[in-house]
Amino acid sequence: MARLYAILDTLSADDRTAFVLRHMDGMSLPEIAKAVGVSLATVKRRLSRATERVPSLVEHDTSLSAYGMKGEARGEL
């Protein structure tokens, strides 16, 4: 968990919040937009940035690479 948190800490606070609400809390995009007070388009941009970075960082982390992020973090839920 510490390694994953370290990876999440590399994201901006806004991108990290969107990622966590979507992929860990399971919120829909409209729910996230309402919860953080931004437009749906802004949520999509933030998730796009985060879902590009997190899987790549996980794959390159020897402690986490066995777990992978496959479809979940890449928006293929």
A tleap script that builds the chain and sets N, CA, C and O, in Angstrom:
source leaprc.protein.ff14SB
mol = sequence {
  NMET ALA ARG LEU TYR ALA ILE LEU ASP THR
  LEU SER ALA ASP ASP ARG THR ALA PHE VAL
  LEU ARG HIE MET ASP GLY MET SER LEU PRO
  GLU ILE ALA LYS ALA VAL GLY VAL SER LEU
  ALA THR VAL LYS ARG ARG LEU SER ARG ALA
  THR GLU ARG VAL PRO SER LEU VAL GLU HIE
  ASP THR SER LEU SER ALA TYR GLY MET LYS
  GLY GLU ALA ARG GLY GLU CLEU
}
set mol.1.N position { 0.825 -1.190 0.000 }
set mol.1.CA position { 0.000 0.000 0.000 }
set mol.1.C position { 0.868 1.252 0.000 }
set mol.1.O position { 0.540 2.241 -0.656 }
set mol.2.N position { 1.963 1.210 0.728 }
set mol.2.CA position { 2.839 2.381 0.788 }
set mol.2.C position { 3.374 2.733 -0.594 }
set mol.2.O position { 3.486 3.911 -0.933 }
set mol.3.N position { 3.707 1.721 -1.395 }
set mol.3.CA position { 4.216 1.973 -2.744 }
set mol.3.C position { 3.137 2.611 -3.615 }
set mol.3.O position { 3.417 3.536 -4.378 }
set mol.4.N position { 1.909 2.118 -3.502 }
set mol.4.CA position { 0.815 2.696 -4.281 }
set mol.4.C position { 0.563 4.141 -3.860 }
set mol.4.O position { 0.366 5.012 -4.708 }
set mol.5.N position { 0.570 4.393 -2.571 }
set mol.5.CA position { 0.392 5.765 -2.100 }
set mol.5.C position { 1.512 6.672 -2.612 }
set mol.5.O position { 1.271 7.831 -2.951 }
set mol.6.N position { 2.726 6.144 -2.667 }
set mol.6.CA position { 3.845 6.937 -3.192 }
set mol.6.C position { 3.606 7.294 -4.656 }
set mol.6.O position { 3.903 8.409 -5.084 }
set mol.7.N position { 3.075 6.358 -5.410 }
set mol.7.CA position { 2.758 6.628 -6.817 }
set mol.7.C position { 1.639 7.660 -6.917 }
set mol.7.O position { 1.723 8.594 -7.715 }
set mol.8.N position { 0.609 7.496 -6.122 }
set mol.8.CA position { -0.495 8.453 -6.152 }
set mol.8.C position { -0.025 9.845 -5.751 }
set mol.8.O position { -0.553 10.843 -6.241 }
set mol.9.N position { 0.963 9.918 -4.865 }
set mol.9.CA position { 1.491 11.211 -4.439 }
set mol.9.C position { 2.225 11.946 -5.554 }
set mol.9.O position { 2.472 13.147 -5.439 }
set mol.10.N position { 2.578 11.248 -6.633 }
set mol.10.CA position { 3.237 11.921 -7.755 }
set mol.10.C position { 2.231 12.686 -8.613 }
set mol.10.O position { 2.622 13.525 -9.425 }
set mol.11.N position { 0.953 12.407 -8.440 }
set mol.11.CA position { -0.095 13.102 -9.184 }
set mol.11.C position { -0.426 14.428 -8.511 }
set mol.11.O position { -0.170 14.608 -7.321 }
set mol.12.N position { -0.987 15.339 -9.266 }
set mol.12.CA position { -1.490 16.566 -8.644 }
set mol.12.C position { -2.646 16.176 -7.722 }
set mol.12.O position { -3.249 15.114 -7.878 }
set mol.13.N position { -2.939 17.031 -6.781 }
set mol.13.CA position { -4.036 16.742 -5.842 }
set mol.13.C position { -5.351 16.536 -6.585 }
set mol.13.O position { -6.134 15.656 -6.227 }
set mol.14.N position { -5.600 17.340 -7.615 }
set mol.14.CA position { -6.850 17.225 -8.376 }
set mol.14.C position { -6.924 15.907 -9.140 }
set mol.14.O position { -7.954 15.233 -9.133 }
set mol.15.N position { -5.827 15.547 -9.799 }
set mol.15.CA position { -5.807 14.291 -10.557 }
set mol.15.C position { -5.916 13.097 -9.621 }
set mol.15.O position { -6.631 12.139 -9.913 }
set mol.16.N position { -5.212 13.152 -8.503 }
set mol.16.CA position { -5.254 12.058 -7.521 }
set mol.16.C position { -6.661 11.885 -6.969 }
set mol.16.O position { -7.141 10.760 -6.828 }
set mol.17.N position { -7.320 12.987 -6.659 }
set mol.17.CA position { -8.682 12.913 -6.128 }
set mol.17.C position { -9.614 12.247 -7.127 }
set mol.17.O position { -10.385 11.359 -6.762 }
set mol.18.N position { -9.550 12.664 -8.371 }
set mol.18.CA position { -10.404 12.067 -9.399 }
set mol.18.C position { -10.115 10.581 -9.546 }
set mol.18.O position { -11.039 9.773 -9.641 }
set mol.19.N position { -8.834 10.216 -9.565 }
set mol.19.CA position { -8.440 8.812 -9.717 }
set mol.19.C position { -8.964 7.968 -8.559 }
set mol.19.O position { -9.545 6.904 -8.773 }
set mol.20.N position { -8.761 8.440 -7.351 }
set mol.20.CA position { -9.181 7.683 -6.165 }
set mol.20.C position { -10.701 7.556 -6.115 }
set mol.20.O position { -11.225 6.477 -5.837 }
set mol.21.N position { -11.405 8.644 -6.379 }
set mol.21.CA position { -12.868 8.572 -6.347 }
set mol.21.C position { -13.405 7.604 -7.399 }
set mol.21.O position { -14.394 6.911 -7.158 }
set mol.22.N position { -12.766 7.554 -8.544 }
set mol.22.CA position { -13.227 6.670 -9.624 }
set mol.22.C position { -12.820 5.226 -9.396 }
set mol.22.O position { -13.662 4.328 -9.412 }
set mol.23.N position { -11.532 5.002 -9.186 }
set mol.23.CA position { -11.018 3.639 -9.199 }
set mol.23.C position { -10.955 2.969 -7.836 }
set mol.23.O position { -10.834 1.746 -7.762 }
set mol.24.N position { -11.032 3.722 -6.779 }
set mol.24.CA position { -11.016 3.118 -5.448 }
set mol.24.C position { -12.375 3.208 -4.771 }
set mol.24.O position { -12.783 2.290 -4.060 }
set mol.25.N position { -13.070 4.309 -4.993 }
set mol.25.CA position { -14.392 4.484 -4.392 }
set mol.25.C position { -15.519 4.099 -5.341 }
set mol.25.O position { -16.667 3.962 -4.917 }
set mol.26.N position { -15.202 3.923 -6.634 }
set mol.26.CA position { -16.188 3.460 -7.600 }
set mol.26.C position { -17.238 4.475 -7.999 }
set mol.26.O position { -18.315 4.099 -8.461 }
set mol.27.N position { -16.948 5.743 -7.830 }
set mol.27.CA position { -17.918 6.778 -8.184 }
set mol.27.C position { -17.996 6.947 -9.697 }
set mol.27.O position { -17.014 6.735 -10.407 }
set mol.28.N position { -19.161 7.328 -10.175 }
set mol.28.CA position { -19.332 7.628 -11.597 }
set mol.28.C position { -18.728 8.996 -11.891 }
set mol.28.O position { -18.465 9.779 -10.978 }
set mol.29.N position { -18.511 9.274 -13.169 }
set mol.29.CA position { -17.949 10.572 -13.549 }
set mol.29.C position { -18.842 11.736 -13.114 }
set mol.29.O position { -18.332 12.718 -12.574 }
set mol.30.N position { -20.160 11.656 -13.332 }
set mol.30.CA position { -21.017 12.752 -12.854 }
set mol.30.C position { -20.972 12.905 -11.326 }
set mol.30.O position { -21.028 14.023 -10.815 }
set mol.31.N position { -20.874 11.799 -10.608 }
set mol.31.CA position { -20.780 11.872 -9.148 }
set mol.31.C position { -19.490 12.579 -8.721 }
set mol.31.O position { -19.495 13.385 -7.791 }
set mol.32.N position { -18.405 12.273 -9.398 }
set mol.32.CA position { -17.127 12.917 -9.075 }
set mol.32.C position { -17.215 14.407 -9.356 }
set mol.32.O position { -16.788 15.222 -8.539 }
set mol.33.N position { -17.766 14.764 -10.509 }
set mol.33.CA position { -17.898 16.183 -10.867 }
set mol.33.C position { -18.683 16.938 -9.802 }
set mol.33.O position { -18.292 18.030 -9.390 }
set mol.34.N position { -19.765 16.364 -9.369 }
set mol.34.CA position { -20.587 17.007 -8.340 }
set mol.34.C position { -19.840 17.080 -7.009 }
set mol.34.O position { -19.883 18.105 -6.329 }
set mol.35.N position { -19.159 16.000 -6.637 }
set mol.35.CA position { -18.464 15.945 -5.350 }
set mol.35.C position { -17.340 16.970 -5.236 }
set mol.35.O position { -17.116 17.541 -4.168 }
set mol.36.N position { -16.635 17.200 -6.343 }
set mol.36.CA position { -15.500 18.132 -6.287 }
set mol.36.C position { -15.837 19.502 -6.867 }
set mol.36.O position { -15.006 20.410 -6.839 }
set mol.37.N position { -17.040 19.652 -7.387 }
set mol.37.CA position { -17.498 20.955 -7.852 }
set mol.37.C position { -16.874 21.439 -9.143 }
set mol.37.O position { -16.580 22.625 -9.298 }
set mol.38.N position { -16.672 20.499 -10.084 }
set mol.38.CA position { -16.124 20.872 -11.392 }
set mol.38.C position { -17.004 20.272 -12.484 }
set mol.38.O position { -17.901 19.475 -12.207 }
set mol.39.N position { -16.738 20.664 -13.719 }
set mol.39.CA position { -17.519 20.133 -14.839 }
set mol.39.C position { -17.133 18.688 -15.136 }
set mol.39.O position { -16.073 18.212 -14.729 }
set mol.40.N position { -18.007 18.014 -15.845 }
set mol.40.CA position { -17.737 16.647 -16.278 }
set mol.40.C position { -16.501 16.599 -17.170 }
set mol.40.O position { -15.701 15.668 -17.076 }
set mol.41.N position { -16.343 17.593 -18.030 }
set mol.41.CA position { -15.166 17.649 -18.911 }
set mol.41.C position { -13.876 17.745 -18.102 }
set mol.41.O position { -12.871 17.131 -18.462 }
set mol.42.N position { -13.899 18.506 -17.019 }
set mol.42.CA position { -12.717 18.637 -16.176 }
set mol.42.C position { -12.386 17.310 -15.509 }
set mol.42.O position { -11.218 16.929 -15.428 }
set mol.43.N position { -13.397 16.611 -15.036 }
set mol.43.CA position { -13.176 15.289 -14.435 }
set mol.43.C position { -12.559 14.349 -15.461 }
set mol.43.O position { -11.625 13.613 -15.141 }
set mol.44.N position { -13.063 14.364 -16.675 }
set mol.44.CA position { -12.524 13.496 -17.724 }
set mol.44.C position { -11.059 13.810 -18.012 }
set mol.44.O position { -10.254 12.897 -18.190 }
set mol.45.N position { -10.712 15.080 -18.059 }
set mol.45.CA position { -9.308 15.467 -18.294 }
set mol.45.C position { -8.418 14.995 -17.153 }
set mol.45.O position { -7.331 14.466 -17.385 }
set mol.46.N position { -8.877 15.185 -15.932 }
set mol.46.CA position { -8.081 14.773 -14.763 }
set mol.46.C position { -7.896 13.258 -14.741 }
set mol.46.O position { -6.798 12.764 -14.485 }
set mol.47.N position { -8.965 12.534 -15.008 }
set mol.47.CA position { -8.858 11.064 -15.036 }
set mol.47.C position { -7.962 10.593 -16.166 }
set mol.47.O position { -7.202 9.638 -16.003 }
set mol.48.N position { -8.045 11.244 -17.287 }
set mol.48.CA position { -7.210 10.869 -18.419 }
set mol.48.C position { -5.733 10.985 -18.062 }
set mol.48.O position { -4.949 10.075 -18.333 }
set mol.49.N position { -5.358 12.102 -17.458 }
set mol.49.CA position { -3.958 12.280 -17.049 }
set mol.49.C position { -3.540 11.211 -16.044 }
set mol.49.O position { -2.478 10.602 -16.177 }
set mol.50.N position { -4.374 10.991 -15.049 }
set mol.50.CA position { -4.027 10.029 -13.998 }
set mol.50.C position { -3.974 8.601 -14.526 }
set mol.50.O position { -3.081 7.836 -14.163 }
set mol.51.N position { -4.923 8.242 -15.379 }
set mol.51.CA position { -4.959 6.860 -15.866 }
set mol.51.C position { -3.895 6.590 -16.906 }
set mol.51.O position { -3.654 5.434 -17.253 }
set mol.52.N position { -3.256 7.620 -17.409 }
set mol.52.CA position { -2.083 7.421 -18.260 }
set mol.52.C position { -0.842 7.185 -17.407 }
set mol.52.O position { 0.004 6.360 -17.751 }
set mol.53.N position { -0.734 7.897 -16.310 }
set mol.53.CA position { 0.468 7.825 -15.475 }
set mol.53.C position { 0.499 6.632 -14.541 }
set mol.53.O position { 1.512 5.937 -14.469 }
set mol.54.N position { -0.586 6.377 -13.824 }
set mol.54.CA position { -0.565 5.375 -12.761 }
set mol.54.C position { -0.193 3.984 -13.277 }
set mol.54.O position { 0.718 3.376 -12.713 }
set mol.55.N position { -0.827 3.453 -14.294 }
set mol.55.CA position { -0.451 2.106 -14.743 }
set mol.55.C position { 1.015 2.010 -15.160 }
set mol.55.O position { 1.674 1.006 -14.890 }
set mol.56.N position { 1.519 3.037 -15.808 }
set mol.56.CA position { 2.917 3.024 -16.218 }
set mol.56.C position { 3.837 2.994 -15.006 }
set mol.56.O position { 4.813 2.245 -14.985 }
set mol.57.N position { 3.535 3.796 -14.008 }
set mol.57.CA position { 4.352 3.819 -12.796 }
set mol.57.C position { 4.254 2.501 -12.034 }
set mol.57.O position { 5.247 2.030 -11.480 }
set mol.58.N position { 3.070 1.906 -12.003 }
set mol.58.CA position { 2.898 0.615 -11.335 }
set mol.58.C position { 3.720 -0.457 -12.043 }
set mol.58.O position { 4.390 -1.260 -11.394 }
set mol.59.N position { 3.667 -0.469 -13.364 }
set mol.59.CA position { 4.403 -1.474 -14.132 }
set mol.59.C position { 5.908 -1.382 -13.907 }
set mol.59.O position { 6.607 -2.393 -13.968 }
set mol.60.N position { 6.408 -0.177 -13.650 }
set mol.60.CA position { 7.842 0.019 -13.458 }
set mol.60.C position { 8.276 -0.110 -12.002 }
set mol.60.O position { 9.466 -0.011 -11.703 }
set mol.61.N position { 7.339 -0.328 -11.105 }
set mol.61.CA position { 7.657 -0.511 -9.691 }
set mol.61.C position { 7.725 -2.009 -9.417 }
set mol.61.O position { 6.721 -2.711 -9.537 }
set mol.62.N position { 8.898 -2.493 -9.051 }
set mol.62.CA position { 9.081 -3.938 -8.879 }
set mol.62.C position { 8.178 -4.523 -7.799 }
set mol.62.O position { 7.823 -5.700 -7.868 }
set mol.63.N position { 7.810 -3.741 -6.824 }
set mol.63.CA position { 6.932 -4.238 -5.760 }
set mol.63.C position { 5.479 -4.356 -6.216 }
set mol.63.O position { 4.725 -5.173 -5.689 }
set mol.64.N position { 5.093 -3.547 -7.187 }
set mol.64.CA position { 3.696 -3.514 -7.612 }
set mol.64.C position { 3.435 -4.156 -8.963 }
set mol.64.O position { 2.287 -4.461 -9.286 }
set mol.65.N position { 4.462 -4.364 -9.749 }
set mol.65.CA position { 4.256 -4.817 -11.124 }
set mol.65.C position { 3.513 -6.148 -11.204 }
set mol.65.O position { 2.810 -6.396 -12.184 }
set mol.66.N position { 3.653 -6.996 -10.207 }
set mol.66.CA position { 2.948 -8.287 -10.214 }
set mol.66.C position { 1.432 -8.098 -10.091 }
set mol.66.O position { 0.657 -8.932 -10.559 }
set mol.67.N position { 1.020 -7.004 -9.461 }
set mol.67.CA position { -0.408 -6.750 -9.298 }
set mol.67.C position { -1.011 -6.144 -10.543 }
set mol.67.O position { -2.154 -6.441 -10.890 }
set mol.68.N position { -0.257 -5.302 -11.219 }
set mol.68.CA position { -0.732 -4.664 -12.437 }
set mol.68.C position { -1.969 -3.841 -12.222 }
set mol.68.O position { -2.610 -3.937 -11.175 }
set mol.69.N position { -2.312 -3.037 -13.191 }
set mol.69.CA position { -3.502 -2.213 -13.118 }
set mol.69.C position { -4.423 -2.543 -14.287 }
set mol.69.O position { -5.537 -2.024 -14.369 }
set mol.70.N position { -3.981 -3.372 -15.154 }
set mol.70.CA position { -4.707 -3.807 -16.341 }
set mol.70.C position { -5.867 -2.897 -16.705 }
set mol.70.O position { -5.674 -1.686 -16.804 }
set mol.71.N position { -7.052 -3.426 -16.907 }
set mol.71.CA position { -8.178 -2.642 -17.388 }
set mol.71.C position { -8.738 -1.647 -16.395 }
set mol.71.O position { -9.295 -0.628 -16.804 }
set mol.72.N position { -8.610 -1.906 -15.105 }
set mol.72.CA position { -9.242 -1.053 -14.114 }
set mol.72.C position { -8.761 0.386 -14.180 }
set mol.72.O position { -9.580 1.297 -14.298 }
set mol.73.N position { -7.486 0.612 -14.109 }
set mol.73.CA position { -6.983 1.988 -14.078 }
set mol.73.C position { -6.960 2.610 -15.465 }
set mol.73.O position { -6.827 3.827 -15.598 }
set mol.74.N position { -7.085 1.814 -16.463 }
set mol.74.CA position { -7.062 2.368 -17.819 }
set mol.74.C position { -8.458 2.728 -18.304 }
set mol.74.O position { -8.664 3.000 -19.487 }
set mol.75.N position { -9.400 2.728 -17.395 }
set mol.75.CA position { -10.737 3.159 -17.755 }
set mol.75.C position { -11.572 2.128 -18.485 }
set mol.75.O position { -12.561 2.470 -19.133 }
set mol.76.N position { -11.182 0.875 -18.385 }
set mol.76.CA position { -11.908 -0.179 -19.083 }
set mol.76.C position { -12.787 -0.956 -18.127 }
set mol.76.O position { -12.904 -2.176 -18.243 }
set mol.77.N position { -13.409 -0.265 -17.180 }
set mol.77.CA position { -14.221 -0.944 -16.178 }
set mol.77.C position { -15.446 -1.565 -16.758 }
set mol.77.O position { -16.231 -2.175 -16.033 }
savepdb mol mol.pdb
quit
